[in-house]
Each structure stands twice: as structure tokens, then as C-alpha cells.
Short mmCIF file of N, CA and C and ligand atoms in Angstrom, two decimals:
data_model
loop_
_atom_site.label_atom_id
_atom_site.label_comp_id
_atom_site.label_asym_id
_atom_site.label_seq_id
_atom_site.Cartn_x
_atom_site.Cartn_y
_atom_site.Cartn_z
N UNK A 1 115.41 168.65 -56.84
CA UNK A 1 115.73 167.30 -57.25
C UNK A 1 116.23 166.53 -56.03
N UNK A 2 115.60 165.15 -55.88
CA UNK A 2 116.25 164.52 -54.49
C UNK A 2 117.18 163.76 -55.20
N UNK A 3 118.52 163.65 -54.23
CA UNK A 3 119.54 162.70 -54.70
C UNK A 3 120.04 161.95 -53.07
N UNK A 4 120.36 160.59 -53.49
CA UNK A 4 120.50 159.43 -53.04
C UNK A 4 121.64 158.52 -53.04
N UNK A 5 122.67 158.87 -51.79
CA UNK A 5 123.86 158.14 -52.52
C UNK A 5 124.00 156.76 -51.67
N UNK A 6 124.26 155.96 -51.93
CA UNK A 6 124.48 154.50 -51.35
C UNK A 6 125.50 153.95 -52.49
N UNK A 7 126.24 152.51 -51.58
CA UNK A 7 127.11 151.92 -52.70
C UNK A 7 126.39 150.38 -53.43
N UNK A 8 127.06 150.26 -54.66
CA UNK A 8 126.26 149.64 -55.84
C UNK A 8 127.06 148.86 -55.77
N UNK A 9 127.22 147.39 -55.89
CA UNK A 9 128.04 147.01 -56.66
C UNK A 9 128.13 146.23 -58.01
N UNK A 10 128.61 146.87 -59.16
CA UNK A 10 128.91 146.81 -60.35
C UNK A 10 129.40 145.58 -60.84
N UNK A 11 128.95 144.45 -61.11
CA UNK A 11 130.00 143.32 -61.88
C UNK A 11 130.10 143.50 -62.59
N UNK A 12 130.94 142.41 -63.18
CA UNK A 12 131.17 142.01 -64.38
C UNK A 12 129.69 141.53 -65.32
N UNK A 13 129.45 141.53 -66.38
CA UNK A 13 128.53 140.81 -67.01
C UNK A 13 128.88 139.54 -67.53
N UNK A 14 128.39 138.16 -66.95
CA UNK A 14 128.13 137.25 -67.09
C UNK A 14 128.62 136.69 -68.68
N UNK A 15 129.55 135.85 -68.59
CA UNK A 15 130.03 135.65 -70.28
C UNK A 15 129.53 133.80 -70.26
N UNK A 16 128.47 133.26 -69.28
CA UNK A 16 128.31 131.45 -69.68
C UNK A 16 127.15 131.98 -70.80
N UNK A 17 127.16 130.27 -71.13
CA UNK A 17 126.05 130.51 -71.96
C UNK A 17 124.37 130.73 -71.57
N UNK A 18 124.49 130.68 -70.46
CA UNK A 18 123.03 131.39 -70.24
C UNK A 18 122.72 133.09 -70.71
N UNK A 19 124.25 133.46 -71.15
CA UNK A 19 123.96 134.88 -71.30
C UNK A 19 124.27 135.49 -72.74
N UNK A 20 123.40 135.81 -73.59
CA UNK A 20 123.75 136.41 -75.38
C UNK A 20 124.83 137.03 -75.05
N UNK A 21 125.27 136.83 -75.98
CA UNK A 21 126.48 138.01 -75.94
C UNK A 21 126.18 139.25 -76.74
N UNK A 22 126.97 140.59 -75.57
CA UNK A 22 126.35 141.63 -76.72
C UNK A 22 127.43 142.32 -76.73
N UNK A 23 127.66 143.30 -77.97
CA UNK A 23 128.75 144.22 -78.59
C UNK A 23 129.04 145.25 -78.13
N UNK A 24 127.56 145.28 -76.69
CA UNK A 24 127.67 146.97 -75.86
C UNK A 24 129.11 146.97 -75.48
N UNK A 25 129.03 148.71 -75.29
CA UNK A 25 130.64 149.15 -74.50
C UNK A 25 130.28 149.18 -73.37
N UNK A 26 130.41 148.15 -72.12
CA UNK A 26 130.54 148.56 -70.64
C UNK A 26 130.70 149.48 -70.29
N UNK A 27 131.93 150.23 -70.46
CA UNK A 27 132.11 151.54 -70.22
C UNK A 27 131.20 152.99 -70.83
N UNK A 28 130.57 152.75 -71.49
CA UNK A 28 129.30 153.56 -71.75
C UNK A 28 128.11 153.43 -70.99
N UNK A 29 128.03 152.37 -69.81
CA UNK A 29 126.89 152.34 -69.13
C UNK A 29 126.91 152.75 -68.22
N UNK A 30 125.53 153.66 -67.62
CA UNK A 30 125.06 154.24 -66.51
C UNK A 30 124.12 153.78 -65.54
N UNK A 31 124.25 153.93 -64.85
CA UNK A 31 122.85 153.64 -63.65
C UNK A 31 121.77 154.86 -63.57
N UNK A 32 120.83 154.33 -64.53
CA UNK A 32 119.70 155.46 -64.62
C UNK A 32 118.28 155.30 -63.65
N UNK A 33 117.45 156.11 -63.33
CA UNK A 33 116.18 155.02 -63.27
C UNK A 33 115.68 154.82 -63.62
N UNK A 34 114.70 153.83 -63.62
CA UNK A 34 113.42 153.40 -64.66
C UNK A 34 112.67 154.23 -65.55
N UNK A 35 112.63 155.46 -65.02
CA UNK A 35 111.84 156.64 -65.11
C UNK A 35 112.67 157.25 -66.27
N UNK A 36 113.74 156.99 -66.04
CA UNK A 36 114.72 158.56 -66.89
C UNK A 36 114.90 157.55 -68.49
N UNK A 37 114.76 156.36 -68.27
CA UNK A 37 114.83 155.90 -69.71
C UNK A 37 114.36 156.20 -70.86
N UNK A 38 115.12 156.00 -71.91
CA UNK A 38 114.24 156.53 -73.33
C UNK A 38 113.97 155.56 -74.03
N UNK A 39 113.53 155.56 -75.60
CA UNK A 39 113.45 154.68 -76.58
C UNK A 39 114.85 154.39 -77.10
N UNK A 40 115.13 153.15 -77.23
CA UNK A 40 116.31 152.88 -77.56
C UNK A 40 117.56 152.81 -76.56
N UNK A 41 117.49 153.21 -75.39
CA UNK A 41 118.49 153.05 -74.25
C UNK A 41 118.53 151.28 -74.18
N UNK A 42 119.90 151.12 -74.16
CA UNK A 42 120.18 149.60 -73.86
C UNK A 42 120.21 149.18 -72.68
N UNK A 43 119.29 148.34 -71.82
CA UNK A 43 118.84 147.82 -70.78
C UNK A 43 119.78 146.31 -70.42
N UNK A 44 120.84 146.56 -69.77
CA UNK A 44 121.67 145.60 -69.55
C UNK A 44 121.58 144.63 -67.59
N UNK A 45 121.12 145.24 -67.04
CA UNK A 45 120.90 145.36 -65.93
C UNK A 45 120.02 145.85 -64.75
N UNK A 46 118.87 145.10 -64.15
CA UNK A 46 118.50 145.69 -62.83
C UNK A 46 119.46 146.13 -61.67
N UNK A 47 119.37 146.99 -60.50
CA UNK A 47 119.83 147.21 -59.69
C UNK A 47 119.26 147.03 -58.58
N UNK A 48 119.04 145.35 -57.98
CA UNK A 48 118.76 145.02 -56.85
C UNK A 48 118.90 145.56 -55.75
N UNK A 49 118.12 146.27 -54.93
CA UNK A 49 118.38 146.66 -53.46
C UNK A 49 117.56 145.60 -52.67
N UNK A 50 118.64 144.86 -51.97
CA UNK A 50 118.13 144.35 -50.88
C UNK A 50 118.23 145.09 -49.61
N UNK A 51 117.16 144.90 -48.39
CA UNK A 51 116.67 145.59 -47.07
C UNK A 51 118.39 146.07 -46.44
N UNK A 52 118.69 144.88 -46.48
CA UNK A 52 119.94 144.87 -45.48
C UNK A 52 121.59 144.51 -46.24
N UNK A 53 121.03 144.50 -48.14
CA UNK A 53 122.59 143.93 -48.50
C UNK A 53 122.69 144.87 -49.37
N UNK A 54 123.92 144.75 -49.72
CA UNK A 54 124.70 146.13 -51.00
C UNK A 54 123.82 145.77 -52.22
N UNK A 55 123.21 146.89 -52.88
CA UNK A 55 122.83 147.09 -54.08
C UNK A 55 123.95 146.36 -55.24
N UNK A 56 123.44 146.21 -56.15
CA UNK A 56 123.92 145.11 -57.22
C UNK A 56 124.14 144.86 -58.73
N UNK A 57 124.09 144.67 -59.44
CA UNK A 57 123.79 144.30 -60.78
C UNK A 57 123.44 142.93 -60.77
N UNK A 58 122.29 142.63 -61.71
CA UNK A 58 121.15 141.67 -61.79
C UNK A 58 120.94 141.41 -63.40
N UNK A 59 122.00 140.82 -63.82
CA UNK A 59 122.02 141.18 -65.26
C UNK A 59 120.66 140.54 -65.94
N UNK A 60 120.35 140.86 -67.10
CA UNK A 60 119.41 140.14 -67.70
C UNK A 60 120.17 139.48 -68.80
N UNK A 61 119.30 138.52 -68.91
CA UNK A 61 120.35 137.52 -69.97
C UNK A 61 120.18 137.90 -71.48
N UNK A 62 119.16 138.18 -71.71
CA UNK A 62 120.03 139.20 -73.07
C UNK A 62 119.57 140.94 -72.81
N UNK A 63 120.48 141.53 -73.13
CA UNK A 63 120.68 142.88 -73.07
C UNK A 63 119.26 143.12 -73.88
N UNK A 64 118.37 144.35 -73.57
CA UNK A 64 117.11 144.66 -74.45
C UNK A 64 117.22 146.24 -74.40
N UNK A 65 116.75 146.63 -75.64
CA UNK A 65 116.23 148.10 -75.75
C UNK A 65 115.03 148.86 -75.32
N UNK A 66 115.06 149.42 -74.75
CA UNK A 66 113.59 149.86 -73.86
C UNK A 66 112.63 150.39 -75.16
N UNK A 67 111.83 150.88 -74.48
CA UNK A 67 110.47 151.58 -75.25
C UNK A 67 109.70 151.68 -74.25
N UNK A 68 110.02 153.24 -73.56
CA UNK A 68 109.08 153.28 -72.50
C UNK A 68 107.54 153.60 -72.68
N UNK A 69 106.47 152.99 -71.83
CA UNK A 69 105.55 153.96 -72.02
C UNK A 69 104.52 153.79 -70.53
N UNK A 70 103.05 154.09 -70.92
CA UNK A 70 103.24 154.00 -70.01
C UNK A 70 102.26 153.38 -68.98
N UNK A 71 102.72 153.01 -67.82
CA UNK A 71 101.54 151.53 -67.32
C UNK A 71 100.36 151.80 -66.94
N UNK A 72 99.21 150.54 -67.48
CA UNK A 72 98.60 150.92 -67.28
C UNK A 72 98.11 149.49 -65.93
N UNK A 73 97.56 150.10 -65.05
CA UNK A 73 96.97 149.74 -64.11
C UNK A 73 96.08 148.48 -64.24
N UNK A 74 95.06 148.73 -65.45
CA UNK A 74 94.08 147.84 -65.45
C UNK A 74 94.25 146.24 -66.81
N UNK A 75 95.84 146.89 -67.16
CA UNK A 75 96.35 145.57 -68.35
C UNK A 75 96.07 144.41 -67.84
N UNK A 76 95.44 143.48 -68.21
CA UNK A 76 95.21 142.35 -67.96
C UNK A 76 96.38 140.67 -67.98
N UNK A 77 97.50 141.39 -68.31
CA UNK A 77 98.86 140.64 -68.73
C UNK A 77 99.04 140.46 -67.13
N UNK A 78 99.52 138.64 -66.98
CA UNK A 78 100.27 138.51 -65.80
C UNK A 78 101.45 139.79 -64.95
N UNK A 79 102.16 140.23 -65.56
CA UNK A 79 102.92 140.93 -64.76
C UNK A 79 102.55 142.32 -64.28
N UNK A 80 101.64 143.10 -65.30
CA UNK A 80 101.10 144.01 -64.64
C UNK A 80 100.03 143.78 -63.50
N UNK A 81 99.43 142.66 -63.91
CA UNK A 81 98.60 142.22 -62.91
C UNK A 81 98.88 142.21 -61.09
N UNK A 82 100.39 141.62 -61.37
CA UNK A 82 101.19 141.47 -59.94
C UNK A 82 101.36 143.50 -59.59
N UNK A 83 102.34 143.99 -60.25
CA UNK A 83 102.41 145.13 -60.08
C UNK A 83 101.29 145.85 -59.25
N UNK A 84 100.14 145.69 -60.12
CA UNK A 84 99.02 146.50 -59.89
C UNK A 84 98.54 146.45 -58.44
N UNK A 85 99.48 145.48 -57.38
CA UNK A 85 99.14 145.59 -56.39
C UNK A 85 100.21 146.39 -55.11
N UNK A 86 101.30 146.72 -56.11
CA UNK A 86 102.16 147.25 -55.65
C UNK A 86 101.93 148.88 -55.44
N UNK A 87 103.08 149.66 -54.24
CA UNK A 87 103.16 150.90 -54.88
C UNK A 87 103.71 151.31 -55.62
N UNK A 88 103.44 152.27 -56.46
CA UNK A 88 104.15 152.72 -57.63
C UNK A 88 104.43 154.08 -58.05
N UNK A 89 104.57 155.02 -58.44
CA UNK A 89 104.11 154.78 -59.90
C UNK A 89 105.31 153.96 -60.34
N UNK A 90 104.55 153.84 -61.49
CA UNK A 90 105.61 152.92 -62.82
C UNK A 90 105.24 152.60 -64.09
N UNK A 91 106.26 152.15 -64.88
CA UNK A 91 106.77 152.70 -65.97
C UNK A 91 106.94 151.31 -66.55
N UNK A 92 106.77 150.86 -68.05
CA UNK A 92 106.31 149.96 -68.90
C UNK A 92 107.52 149.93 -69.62
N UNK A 93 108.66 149.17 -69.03
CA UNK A 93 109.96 149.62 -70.62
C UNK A 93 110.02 149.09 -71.33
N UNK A 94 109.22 147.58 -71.51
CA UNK A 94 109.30 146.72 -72.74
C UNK A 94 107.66 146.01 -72.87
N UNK A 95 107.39 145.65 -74.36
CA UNK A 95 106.46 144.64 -74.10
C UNK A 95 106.92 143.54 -75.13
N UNK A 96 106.98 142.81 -74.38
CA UNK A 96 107.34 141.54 -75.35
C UNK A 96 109.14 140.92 -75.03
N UNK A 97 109.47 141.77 -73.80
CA UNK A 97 110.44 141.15 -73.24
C UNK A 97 110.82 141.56 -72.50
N UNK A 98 111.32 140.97 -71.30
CA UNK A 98 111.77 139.66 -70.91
C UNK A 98 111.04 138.76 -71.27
N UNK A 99 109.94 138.89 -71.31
CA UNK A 99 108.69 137.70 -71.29
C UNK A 99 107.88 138.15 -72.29
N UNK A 100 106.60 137.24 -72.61
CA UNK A 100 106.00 137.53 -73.40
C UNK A 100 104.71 138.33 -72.84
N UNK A 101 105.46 139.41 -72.31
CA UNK A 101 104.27 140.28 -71.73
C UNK A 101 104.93 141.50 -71.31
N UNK A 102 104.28 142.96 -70.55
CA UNK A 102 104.46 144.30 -70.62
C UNK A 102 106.12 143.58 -69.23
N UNK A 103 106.57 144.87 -69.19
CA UNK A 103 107.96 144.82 -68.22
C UNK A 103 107.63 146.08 -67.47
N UNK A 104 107.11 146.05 -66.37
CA UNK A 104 106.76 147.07 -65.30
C UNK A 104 108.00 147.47 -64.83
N UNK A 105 108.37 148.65 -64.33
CA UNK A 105 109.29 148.79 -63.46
C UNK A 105 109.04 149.66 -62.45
N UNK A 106 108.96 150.13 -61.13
CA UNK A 106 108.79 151.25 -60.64
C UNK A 106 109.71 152.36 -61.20
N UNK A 107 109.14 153.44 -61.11
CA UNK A 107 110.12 154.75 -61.85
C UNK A 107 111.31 155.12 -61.12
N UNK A 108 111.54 154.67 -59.74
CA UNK A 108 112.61 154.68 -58.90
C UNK A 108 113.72 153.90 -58.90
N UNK A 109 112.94 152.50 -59.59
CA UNK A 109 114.33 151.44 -59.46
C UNK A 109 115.49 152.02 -60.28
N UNK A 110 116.56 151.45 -60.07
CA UNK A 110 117.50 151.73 -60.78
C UNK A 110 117.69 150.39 -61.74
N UNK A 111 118.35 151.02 -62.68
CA UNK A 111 118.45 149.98 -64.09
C UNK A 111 120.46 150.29 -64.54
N UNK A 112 121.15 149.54 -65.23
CA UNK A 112 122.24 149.90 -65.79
C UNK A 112 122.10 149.43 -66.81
N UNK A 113 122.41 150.53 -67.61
CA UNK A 113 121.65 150.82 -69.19
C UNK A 113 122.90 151.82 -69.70
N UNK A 114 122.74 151.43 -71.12
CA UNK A 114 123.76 152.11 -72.14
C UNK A 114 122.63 153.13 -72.50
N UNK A 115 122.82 154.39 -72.46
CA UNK A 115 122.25 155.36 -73.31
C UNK A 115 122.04 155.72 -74.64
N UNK A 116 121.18 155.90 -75.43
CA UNK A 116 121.12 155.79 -76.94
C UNK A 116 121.42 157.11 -77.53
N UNK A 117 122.86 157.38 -77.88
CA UNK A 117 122.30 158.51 -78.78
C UNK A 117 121.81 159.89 -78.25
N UNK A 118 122.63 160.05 -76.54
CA UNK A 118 121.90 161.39 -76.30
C UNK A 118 123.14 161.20 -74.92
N UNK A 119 123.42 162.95 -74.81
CA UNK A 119 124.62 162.59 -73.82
C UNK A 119 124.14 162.71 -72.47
N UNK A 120 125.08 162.05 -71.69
CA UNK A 120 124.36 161.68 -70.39
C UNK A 120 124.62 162.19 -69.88
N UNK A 121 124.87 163.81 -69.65
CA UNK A 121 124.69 164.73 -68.88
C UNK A 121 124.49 166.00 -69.46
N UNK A 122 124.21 167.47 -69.72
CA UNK A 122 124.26 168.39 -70.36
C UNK A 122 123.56 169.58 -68.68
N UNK A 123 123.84 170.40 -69.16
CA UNK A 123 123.73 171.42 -68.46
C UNK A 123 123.42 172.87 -69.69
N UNK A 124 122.42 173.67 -69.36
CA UNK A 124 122.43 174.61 -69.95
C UNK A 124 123.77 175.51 -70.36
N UNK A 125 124.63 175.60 -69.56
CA UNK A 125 126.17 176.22 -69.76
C UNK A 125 126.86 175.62 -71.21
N UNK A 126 126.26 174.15 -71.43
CA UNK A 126 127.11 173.65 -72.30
C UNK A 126 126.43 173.38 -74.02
N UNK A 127 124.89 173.92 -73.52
CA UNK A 127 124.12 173.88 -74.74
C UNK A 127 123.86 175.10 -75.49
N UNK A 128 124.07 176.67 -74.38
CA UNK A 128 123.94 177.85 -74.88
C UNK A 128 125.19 178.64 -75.17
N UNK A 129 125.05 178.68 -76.89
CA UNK A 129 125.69 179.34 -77.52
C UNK A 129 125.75 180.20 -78.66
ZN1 ZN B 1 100.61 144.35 -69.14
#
């Protein structure tokens, strides 16, 4: 497994009205990647890396539930379209929002997301019994 440490920085989430308000617990959210998401993980945040500036939170203005699946190359929807010229691989976590079209992500980016319903870490030590 490769691991990658650099510093993030974490805000606050945005309380004007450009932003829904949601009932998530902050403190239940993780920085996952695109890749590791499930159905139902709450999608509160991109994690901008810029070349030369500190990684970030990039909130989205309303919090969304993923549904990963998975991209396809030749979708004819504006945003995969852009993608499709990118490198990738990558990963489809929404369709029908942000926009009214698929939500590409590379499987590397990082996202800060509430986890649904499944604990966010386990180790065989703690499942065999
Ligand atoms: Zn598409």
C-alpha cells in the first residue's frame, strides 16, 4: 500500500447562504479518496492540491451522497467529456450532481466525506473472533 503524508488544511464549513445547511457531524469526517468511497458516504468536500500551495478543503455547497460507479470514457455528458482527456483512472461518484451530469473524480483525489454506516478503520485483529 503507498502512503502519502503532506499537510491539509481543514476549515471550517462555510455557514453564508450560498451554502445548505447540513446536520452532518464534522467530527465524523475523513479524508478519503475518490476511489475508497462507497454508496451513501457523505461528500462534503474536495481536497484541492495546488503545485506550490497547502492542500485544502473546497467545500461543495450542498453536502451530496456518493454512488460510486464507474467511468466511462466514451459518456457523451460535458464533464466526462473534459475528463476523458485527462489522466486517470477515475471514478463516477454522482450523476445528477453537482450538475446535471456524471461527477468524475480521479481515484487519487482526495475528498472529505462522512462515512456511511461502516467503520473507518478495522483491522483483522478486531474482526476475528
Ligand atoms: Zn458522463
Amino acid at each position: 500500500m503507498h502512503a502519502e503524508f503532506f499537510p491539509v488544511l481543514v476549515t471550517v464549513r462555510p455557514d453564508d447562504a450560498e451554502y445548505a445547511p447540513t446536520d452532518a457531524d464534522p467530527a465524523a469526517a475523513r479524508i478519503l479518496r475518490a476511489g475508497e468511497l462507497r454508496a451513501g458516504d457523505l461528500v462534503l468536500a474536495a481536497i484541492s492540491r495546488g503545485r506550490d500551495t497547502l492542500a485544502r478543503t473546497a467545500y461543495e455547497t450542498e453536502a451530496y451522497r456518493a454512488d460510486p460507479a464507474p467511468y466511462d470514457r466514451s459518456c457523451p455528458c460535458d464533464v466526462c467529456y473534459l475528463a476523458a482527456h485527462e489522466p486517470g483512472p477515475w471514478v463516477v461518484l454522482s450523476a445528477g450532481y453537482p450538475w446535471p451530469a456524471h461527477d468524475p473524480w480521479r481515484v487519487d483525489d482526495l475528498a472529505l466525506a462522512i462515512p456511511h454506516r461502516r467503520p473507518f478503520c478495522t483491522s483483522q485483529k478486531d474482526t476475528a473472533k
